[in-house]
Amino acid sequence: MSSLSRELVFLILQFLDEEKFKDTVHRLEKESGFFFNMRYFEDCVTNGEWDEVENYLSGFTKVDDNRYSMKIFFEIRKQKYLEALDKHDHAKAVDILVKDLKTFSTFNEELFKEITLLLTLGNFRENEQLSKYGDTKTARGIMLLELKKLIEANPLFRDKLQFPGLKNSRLRTLINQSLNWQHQLCKNPRPNPDIKTLFTDHTCGQPNGSRAPSPATSSLMGSIPKVGGFPPLGAHGPFQPAPAPAPTPLTPPLAGWMTNPASVPHQTVSAGPLGLTVPSNAASMLKHPRTPSTNNLAMDYQTADSEHMLKRSRPFGISDEANNMPVNILPISYPGQSHTHTLYSSNDLPKTVVVKLAQGSAVRSMDFHPIQHTLLLVGTNIGDITIWEVGGGERLVLKNFKVWDLGSCSVPLQASLANESTASVNRVTWSPDGSICGVAYSKHIVHIFSYYGGDDLRNHLEIEAHIGNVSDLAFSQPNKQLCIITCGEDKTIKVWDVVTGSKQYTFDGHEAPVYSVCPHYKENIQFIFSTAIDGKIKAWLYDNLGSRVDYDAPGHSCTMMAYSSDGTRLFSCGTNKEGESYIVEWNESEGAVKRTYHGLGKRSVGVVQFDTTKNRFLVAGDEYLIKFWDMDNVGMLMSTDADGGLPASPCIRFNKEGTLLAVSTNENGIKILANADGVRLVRLIESRAHDASRSASGTVAKGPVMGTYGASSSAAGTSIGDRSAIVPAMVGLNGDSRSMPDVKPRILDDSDKSKVWKLTEINEPSQLHSLRLPDTLLAVRIIRLIYTNSGSAILVLTYNAVHKLWKWQRNERNPTGKACTSVAPQLWQPSSGILMTNDISETNLEDAVPCFALSKNDSYVMSASGGKISLFNMMTFKTMTTFMPPPPAATFLAFHPQDNNIIAIGMEDSSIQIYNVRVDEVKSKLKGHQKKVTGLAFSNVLNVLVSSGADAQLCVWSTDAWEKQTSKFLQIPNGRVPAPNTQTRVQFHQNQTHVLVVHETQIAIYEAPRLECLKQWVPREPSSSITDATYSCDSQSIFISFEDGSLSVLTSATLRLRCKINPSAYLPSNPSMRVYPLVVAGHPSEPNQFAVGLTDGGVHVLEPLESEGRWGTPPPLENGAGPSVTSAPASSDQQPR
């Protein structure tokens, strides 16, 4: 097959995939043999679809092609055989043995005999080589990794594992270009060509005496083109575009959603407000583009040059420039569309990164001021509200989440705040004139602020609007009275008076939590669209007569709606439970989808965010990119990664002029993108700020808040609350952004340091690398935290029993794919969108001691939050099983180092249960503690289990006979009284004999199995309680977290303090909110990297600077500058007083 024919197959594959012909796609992949779809292959293997696995493989290789192919087929058939044996289906096992595995006996008869002997065993795991075979899903996962390696090494698959990098809808684009060319060759080109078929070349009919094209026929293509362009082929979506209804001047578009429209198609007539006129010649807009004013919707947009373009010699009056444009930016009109607008090019889009803002926490919502176009209002996942002057990079206002009048709050809200004092922002928005802004929080309430310019933002109203989550809010002016509309988890929409806070209307009718609201008006009719998480769309008038509309969003997606700037076109964007996203334009008169835009990817978490601008462009944050569409073309116009660092689903927002675009980043920051006009605006404001900073004397900047034109800001993750202390960073001609007073001291070499050793104290963000992991879920305090054994992900368990998993991807910036601070990870979820959530049905979370443990191969996690113990699949997040309902509740979990099926479970009643997961049986019950067990650690060298309890008692148990060998109580320092039920944790050193013991009063090293205390370290400040500590992966360091927010690094051999990290170095300054680390974990292969989980729900990864290479320098033994280390004798086996 020729090269062009091969490329045509790829174009067809892309087309079929975009049109959702999944079975046909994979059949063509197999029959052509051009592209091996590894993702499809993985899904088939994971689901155990063995016939399809071999059928798909047969298009690329046969069993006896080479040794790689033989091994691939053998592994698949062996797994199928073992699964049949595991189900005790001997008949099926014999059938597989004879039909599938017999063929391999020719090559290795001994192996075939050994496989046959498995039939004689009651459990094939009795075979030594299969003794570690776990559950089916785990075994498939392990086999899949081996298969992928074999496929990648197999020369028959060379050049077949990578799909060509094609632009979206490439085949459609080629067809559109062909149609354009055919039309230019027409002898009598008509302004509205009638496209009836692709089976023959297009020609326009005779100009005289010919029959006018039927609008009904034209609508089959989904569009009627304007001069110079053909539309992309009809959109594939849940609704097909419908013909426009009969013109009814007295019936606004909303009424069309509420009534049955006329079934007879008519020529297109404006469905907009009365008096809106349309230029007779749209081609004139190509000559002199204008931005239509939104002040007067009845304005006539014609110009004096309206006839000019038709006098050009080229067919259709298209200029050379327009003819050479990509097809997807040619002007196109559609049935029912009577408005016209300016022709913009992609050069009008803001694509250049000009400013970087360090927000300090994950951005959840943004809105530009309607009049001051460089003022940006931001809300974050920890409830912070910020107003930025993006031109100068100045943080004008920072307000932390705080309930203004707790006494007047409802009991449920007070209870929620008692459990978790923070709340995430779901939505921020300005009023139409920018004098007021509103904030919707994840807990019941809405805040309304009055804005007087500059840093003057004042509290105005606090409204307890809904029970639970307040999902969205928007301003509206029914009857010329400013109101705010809210919606929430309680399935209602409510309208409030902005002046008094009194409730005006409550709309009930949704059967699921309401996700968004979109108020609007046409003519004299005011209405509200609302969407729910079940994909239902409803519309309401300001009365109590119920919903006037009940429609399904495309794909039953969780959807937001928005109008174009001039209010004449309605769009929606959403994501459903399967992770499929849709951007569509609606035909308001029909209540049907008018146009479905292509180019959105499938996501594992979150809902895609979008915005509109200039009555012409759509933008969405998707697949770590910013994607743009022309409103009149379903194909994606372009995309940009904004120089990298974007999350999977970034939050995005245009300013009102469309010259600036704000986008959230992985590193809790914001990037501002600009077009040419935006760049000039930013430079103007920047130069003013620069002049102001030069004239200000004696003012010291805490650190750079913004970086310009690609300059990186070292203050990422900082938050400055005192505006008087802010001075914009000095910006050099080379784009370098730095704070001039912050000059780093000379770095001493090791010989100098040994002579003048001084404790390394880190106070500024610029003195380390810190990354707060991006989080789009509700921020809830972190109770447990662990790195996966591969080092490429972090798993946490939150107070509300939800697990979160962050994965780092392998790419050019992170070639190892391991956790790091230079590249932000993805908050990962499977395509199902489910969360790993522990059973808490009958649990008091305040009394629970959450715990989890990860299997050695990272395949599954065992977890509990005071309820049943759950076993989760780490790939699918599905609950594999639950067991051991309380009482007593599990308080600590640890896998046996030699057998993943054996788990030690510390219990609330002070016992330890040794549990076999595979046979669902408690093998032993160990008793010796007096209070609940809070720590467990196995030594695979000594064959012992060390346990610790809330009574500060340590015990050693033999893992052979499960008998207690010895026990000791910690020696509590004089004058220190530990809190009741203080957790004591234990961890083995790399040598498997020394045990790190962590208690709120001390760090101690014990030697097992005798439990001799070798060293003890006590913080000098009695008020500074230890919250957690852990060994580094090489056991040379100990990372410690404290209740005051600080972190310390000890040398483990001497327990001498060598580095102290103060909260100001990695936490945003927030005087009204006490944030500190609760848990700490060390990276499994990077000895100087560790992560901490915070009370505000944040997770930070920390690393030393490359110039330092490590956390401080160990103090010399003779140097008295280090803290004292007491070598305490082992205490007697009695409880301390």
CSV table of N, CA, C and O in Angstrom, one decimal, residues 429-493:
chain,number,residue,atom,x,y,z
A,429,THR,N,-17.6,36.4,41.3
A,429,THR,CA,-18.0,37.2,40.2
A,429,THR,C,-18.3,38.6,40.6
A,429,THR,O,-18.6,38.9,41.8
A,430,TRP,N,-18.1,39.5,39.6
A,430,TRP,CA,-18.4,41.0,39.8
A,430,TRP,C,-19.8,41.3,39.4
A,430,TRP,O,-20.4,40.6,38.5
A,431,SER,N,-20.4,42.3,40.0
A,431,SER,CA,-21.7,42.8,39.6
A,431,SER,C,-21.4,43.5,38.2
A,431,SER,O,-20.3,43.8,37.9
A,432,PRO,N,-22.5,43.9,37.5
A,432,PRO,CA,-22.3,44.5,36.2
A,432,PRO,C,-21.5,45.8,36.2
A,432,PRO,O,-20.8,46.0,35.2
A,433,ASP,N,-21.6,46.6,37.2
A,433,ASP,CA,-20.8,47.8,37.3
A,433,ASP,C,-19.5,47.7,38.1
A,433,ASP,O,-18.8,48.7,38.2
A,434,GLY,N,-19.2,46.5,38.6
A,434,GLY,CA,-18.0,46.3,39.3
A,434,GLY,C,-17.9,46.9,40.7
A,434,GLY,O,-16.9,46.9,41.3
A,435,SER,N,-19.1,47.4,41.3
A,435,SER,CA,-19.0,48.0,42.6
A,435,SER,C,-19.2,46.9,43.7
A,435,SER,O,-19.0,47.2,44.9
A,436,ILE,N,-19.6,45.7,43.3
A,436,ILE,CA,-19.9,44.7,44.3
A,436,ILE,C,-19.3,43.4,43.7
A,436,ILE,O,-19.3,43.2,42.5
A,437,CYS,N,-18.9,42.5,44.6
A,437,CYS,CA,-18.5,41.2,44.1
A,437,CYS,C,-19.1,40.1,45.1
A,437,CYS,O,-19.3,40.4,46.2
A,438,GLY,N,-19.4,39.0,44.5
A,438,GLY,CA,-20.0,37.9,45.3
A,438,GLY,C,-19.1,36.7,45.3
A,438,GLY,O,-18.3,36.4,44.3
A,439,VAL,N,-19.2,35.9,46.4
A,439,VAL,CA,-18.4,34.7,46.6
A,439,VAL,C,-19.2,33.6,47.1
A,439,VAL,O,-20.0,33.7,48.1
A,440,ALA,N,-19.2,32.4,46.4
A,440,ALA,CA,-20.0,31.2,46.8
A,440,ALA,C,-19.0,30.2,47.4
A,440,ALA,O,-18.0,29.9,46.7
A,441,TYR,N,-19.3,29.7,48.5
A,441,TYR,CA,-18.4,28.8,49.2
A,441,TYR,C,-18.9,27.4,49.2
A,441,TYR,O,-20.1,27.1,49.0
A,442,SER,N,-18.1,26.4,49.6
A,442,SER,CA,-18.5,25.0,49.6
A,442,SER,C,-19.3,24.7,50.9
A,442,SER,O,-19.7,23.6,51.1
A,443,LYS,N,-19.4,25.7,51.8
A,443,LYS,CA,-20.2,25.4,53.0
A,443,LYS,C,-21.3,26.5,53.2
A,443,LYS,O,-21.0,27.6,53.7
A,444,HIS,N,-22.5,26.2,52.7
A,444,HIS,CA,-23.7,26.9,53.1
A,444,HIS,C,-23.8,28.4,52.6
A,444,HIS,O,-24.8,28.9,52.3
A,445,ILE,N,-22.6,29.1,52.7
A,445,ILE,CA,-22.7,30.6,52.7
A,445,ILE,C,-22.3,31.3,51.4
A,445,ILE,O,-21.5,30.7,50.7
A,446,VAL,N,-22.7,32.5,51.3
A,446,VAL,CA,-22.3,33.4,50.2
A,446,VAL,C,-21.9,34.7,50.9
A,446,VAL,O,-22.6,35.2,51.8
A,447,HIS,N,-20.8,35.3,50.4
A,447,HIS,CA,-20.3,36.6,50.9
A,447,HIS,C,-20.5,37.6,49.8
A,447,HIS,O,-20.1,37.3,48.7
A,448,ILE,N,-21.0,38.8,50.2
A,448,ILE,CA,-21.1,39.9,49.2
A,448,ILE,C,-20.2,41.0,49.8
A,448,ILE,O,-20.3,41.4,50.9
A,449,PHE,N,-19.3,41.5,48.9
A,449,PHE,CA,-18.4,42.6,49.3
A,449,PHE,C,-18.7,43.8,48.5
A,449,PHE,O,-19.1,43.7,47.3
A,450,SER,N,-18.5,45.0,49.1
A,450,SER,CA,-18.5,46.2,48.3
A,450,SER,C,-17.1,46.7,48.0
A,450,SER,O,-16.2,46.6,48.9
A,451,TYR,N,-16.9,47.0,46.8
A,451,TYR,CA,-15.5,47.4,46.3
A,451,TYR,C,-15.5,48.9,46.0
A,451,TYR,O,-16.3,49.4,45.2
A,452,TYR,N,-14.5,49.6,46.7
A,452,TYR,CA,-14.4,51.0,46.5
A,452,TYR,C,-13.1,51.4,45.8
A,452,TYR,O,-12.7,52.6,45.8
A,453,GLY,N,-12.5,50.4,45.1
A,453,GLY,CA,-11.3,50.7,44.4
A,453,GLY,C,-10.0,50.4,45.2
A,453,GLY,O,-10.0,50.4,46.4
A,454,GLY,N,-8.9,50.2,44.5
A,454,GLY,CA,-7.6,50.0,45.2
A,454,GLY,C,-7.7,48.7,46.1
A,454,GLY,O,-8.1,47.7,45.6
A,455,ASP,N,-7.3,48.9,47.3
A,455,ASP,CA,-7.4,47.8,48.3
A,455,ASP,C,-8.6,47.9,49.2
A,455,ASP,O,-8.6,47.2,50.3
A,456,ASP,N,-9.5,48.7,48.9
A,456,ASP,CA,-10.7,48.9,49.7
A,456,ASP,C,-11.8,48.0,49.4
A,456,ASP,O,-12.7,48.3,48.6
A,457,LEU,N,-11.8,46.8,50.0
A,457,LEU,CA,-12.9,45.8,49.8
A,457,LEU,C,-13.6,45.6,51.1
A,457,LEU,O,-12.9,45.2,52.1
A,458,ARG,N,-14.9,45.9,51.3
A,458,ARG,CA,-15.5,45.9,52.6
A,458,ARG,C,-16.6,44.8,52.6
A,458,ARG,O,-17.3,44.6,51.6
A,459,ASN,N,-16.8,44.2,53.8
A,459,ASN,CA,-17.9,43.2,54.0
A,459,ASN,C,-19.2,43.9,53.8
A,459,ASN,O,-19.4,45.0,54.3
A,460,HIS,N,-20.1,43.3,53.1
A,460,HIS,CA,-21.4,43.8,52.9
A,460,HIS,C,-22.5,42.9,53.4
A,460,HIS,O,-23.3,43.3,54.3
A,461,LEU,N,-22.6,41.7,52.9
A,461,LEU,CA,-23.6,40.7,53.3
A,461,LEU,C,-23.1,39.3,53.5
A,461,LEU,O,-22.2,38.9,52.7
A,462,GLU,N,-23.5,38.6,54.5
A,462,GLU,CA,-23.2,37.2,54.7
A,462,GLU,C,-24.6,36.5,54.7
A,462,GLU,O,-25.4,36.8,55.5
A,463,ILE,N,-24.8,35.6,53.7
A,463,ILE,CA,-26.1,34.9,53.5
A,463,ILE,C,-25.8,33.4,53.6
A,463,ILE,O,-25.0,32.9,52.9
A,464,GLU,N,-26.5,32.8,54.5
A,464,GLU,CA,-26.5,31.3,54.6
A,464,GLU,C,-27.5,30.9,53.5
A,464,GLU,O,-28.7,30.7,53.8
A,465,ALA,N,-27.0,30.6,52.3
A,465,ALA,CA,-27.9,30.5,51.2
A,465,ALA,C,-28.5,29.1,51.0
A,465,ALA,O,-29.6,28.9,50.5
A,466,HIS,N,-27.7,28.1,51.2
A,466,HIS,CA,-28.1,26.7,50.9
A,466,HIS,C,-27.6,25.8,52.0
A,466,HIS,O,-26.7,26.1,52.8
A,467,ILE,N,-28.2,24.6,52.0
A,467,ILE,CA,-27.7,23.5,52.9
A,467,ILE,C,-26.6,22.8,52.2
A,467,ILE,O,-26.9,22.1,51.2
A,468,GLY,N,-25.4,22.9,52.7
A,468,GLY,CA,-24.3,22.2,52.0
A,468,GLY,C,-23.6,23.1,51.1
A,468,GLY,O,-23.4,24.3,51.3
A,469,ASN,N,-23.2,22.6,50.0
A,469,ASN,CA,-22.4,23.3,49.0
A,469,ASN,C,-23.2,24.3,48.3
A,469,ASN,O,-24.3,24.1,47.8
A,470,VAL,N,-22.6,25.6,48.1
A,470,VAL,CA,-23.2,26.6,47.2
A,470,VAL,C,-22.4,26.5,45.9
A,470,VAL,O,-21.2,26.9,45.9
A,471,SER,N,-23.0,26.0,44.9
A,471,SER,CA,-22.3,25.7,43.7
A,471,SER,C,-21.9,26.9,42.8
A,471,SER,O,-20.9,26.9,42.2
A,472,ASP,N,-22.8,27.8,42.7
A,472,ASP,CA,-22.6,28.9,41.8
A,472,ASP,C,-23.4,30.1,42.2
A,472,ASP,O,-24.3,30.0,43.1
A,473,LEU,N,-23.1,31.3,41.7
A,473,LEU,CA,-23.8,32.5,41.9
A,473,LEU,C,-23.6,33.4,40.8
A,473,LEU,O,-22.6,33.4,40.0
A,474,ALA,N,-24.6,34.3,40.6
A,474,ALA,CA,-24.6,35.3,39.4
A,474,ALA,C,-25.4,36.5,39.8
A,474,ALA,O,-26.4,36.4,40.6
A,475,PHE,N,-25.1,37.6,39.2
A,475,PHE,CA,-25.9,38.8,39.4
A,475,PHE,C,-26.9,39.0,38.3
A,475,PHE,O,-26.7,38.5,37.2
A,476,SER,N,-28.1,39.6,38.7
A,476,SER,CA,-29.1,39.8,37.7
A,476,SER,C,-29.9,41.0,38.1
A,476,SER,O,-29.8,41.5,39.3
A,477,GLN,N,-30.7,41.6,37.2
A,477,GLN,CA,-31.4,42.8,37.5
A,477,GLN,C,-32.9,42.7,37.1
A,477,GLN,O,-33.3,43.4,36.2
A,478,PRO,N,-33.7,41.8,37.7
A,478,PRO,CA,-35.1,41.7,37.3
A,478,PRO,C,-35.8,43.0,37.9
A,478,PRO,O,-35.5,43.4,39.0
A,479,ASN,N,-36.6,43.6,37.1
A,479,ASN,CA,-37.4,44.8,37.5
A,479,ASN,C,-36.4,45.9,37.9
A,479,ASN,O,-36.7,46.7,38.8
A,480,LYS,N,-35.2,45.9,37.3
A,480,LYS,CA,-34.2,47.0,37.5
A,480,LYS,C,-33.7,47.0,39.0
A,480,LYS,O,-33.2,48.0,39.4
A,481,GLN,N,-33.8,45.8,39.6
A,481,GLN,CA,-33.4,45.7,41.0
A,481,GLN,C,-32.3,44.7,41.0
A,481,GLN,O,-32.4,43.6,40.6
A,482,LEU,N,-31.1,45.1,41.5
A,482,LEU,CA,-29.9,44.2,41.5
A,482,LEU,C,-30.1,43.1,42.5
A,482,LEU,O,-30.4,43.3,43.7
A,483,CYS,N,-30.0,41.9,42.0
A,483,CYS,CA,-30.2,40.7,42.9
A,483,CYS,C,-29.0,39.7,42.6
A,483,CYS,O,-28.3,39.9,41.6
A,484,ILE,N,-28.9,38.8,43.5
A,484,ILE,CA,-27.9,37.7,43.3
A,484,ILE,C,-28.6,36.4,43.3
A,484,ILE,O,-29.5,36.2,44.2
A,485,ILE,N,-28.2,35.6,42.4
A,485,ILE,CA,-28.9,34.2,42.2
A,485,ILE,C,-27.9,33.2,42.7
A,485,ILE,O,-26.7,33.2,42.3
A,486,THR,N,-28.3,32.3,43.5
A,486,THR,CA,-27.4,31.2,44.0
A,486,THR,C,-28.1,29.9,43.7
A,486,THR,O,-29.3,29.7,43.5
A,487,CYS,N,-27.3,28.8,43.7
A,487,CYS,CA,-27.8,27.4,43.6
A,487,CYS,C,-26.9,26.5,44.4
A,487,CYS,O,-25.7,26.9,44.8
A,488,GLY,N,-27.4,25.3,44.7
A,488,GLY,CA,-26.5,24.5,45.6
A,488,GLY,C,-26.9,23.1,45.7
A,488,GLY,O,-27.7,22.5,45.0
A,489,GLU,N,-26.3,22.4,46.7
A,489,GLU,CA,-26.4,21.0,46.9
A,489,GLU,C,-27.8,20.6,47.3
A,489,GLU,O,-28.2,19.5,47.2
A,490,ASP,N,-28.6,21.5,47.9
A,490,ASP,CA,-29.9,21.2,48.3
A,490,ASP,C,-30.9,21.2,47.2
A,490,ASP,O,-32.1,21.2,47.4
A,491,LYS,N,-30.5,21.3,45.9
A,491,LYS,CA,-31.3,21.1,44.7
A,491,LYS,C,-32.2,22.4,44.4
A,491,LYS,O,-33.1,22.3,43.7
A,492,THR,N,-31.8,23.5,45.0
A,492,THR,CA,-32.7,24.7,44.8
A,492,THR,C,-31.9,25.8,44.2
A,492,THR,O,-30.6,25.8,44.2
A,493,ILE,N,-32.6,26.8,43.6
A,493,ILE,CA,-32.1,28.0,43.1
A,493,ILE,C,-32.8,29.1,43.9
A,493,ILE,O,-34.0,29.1,44.1
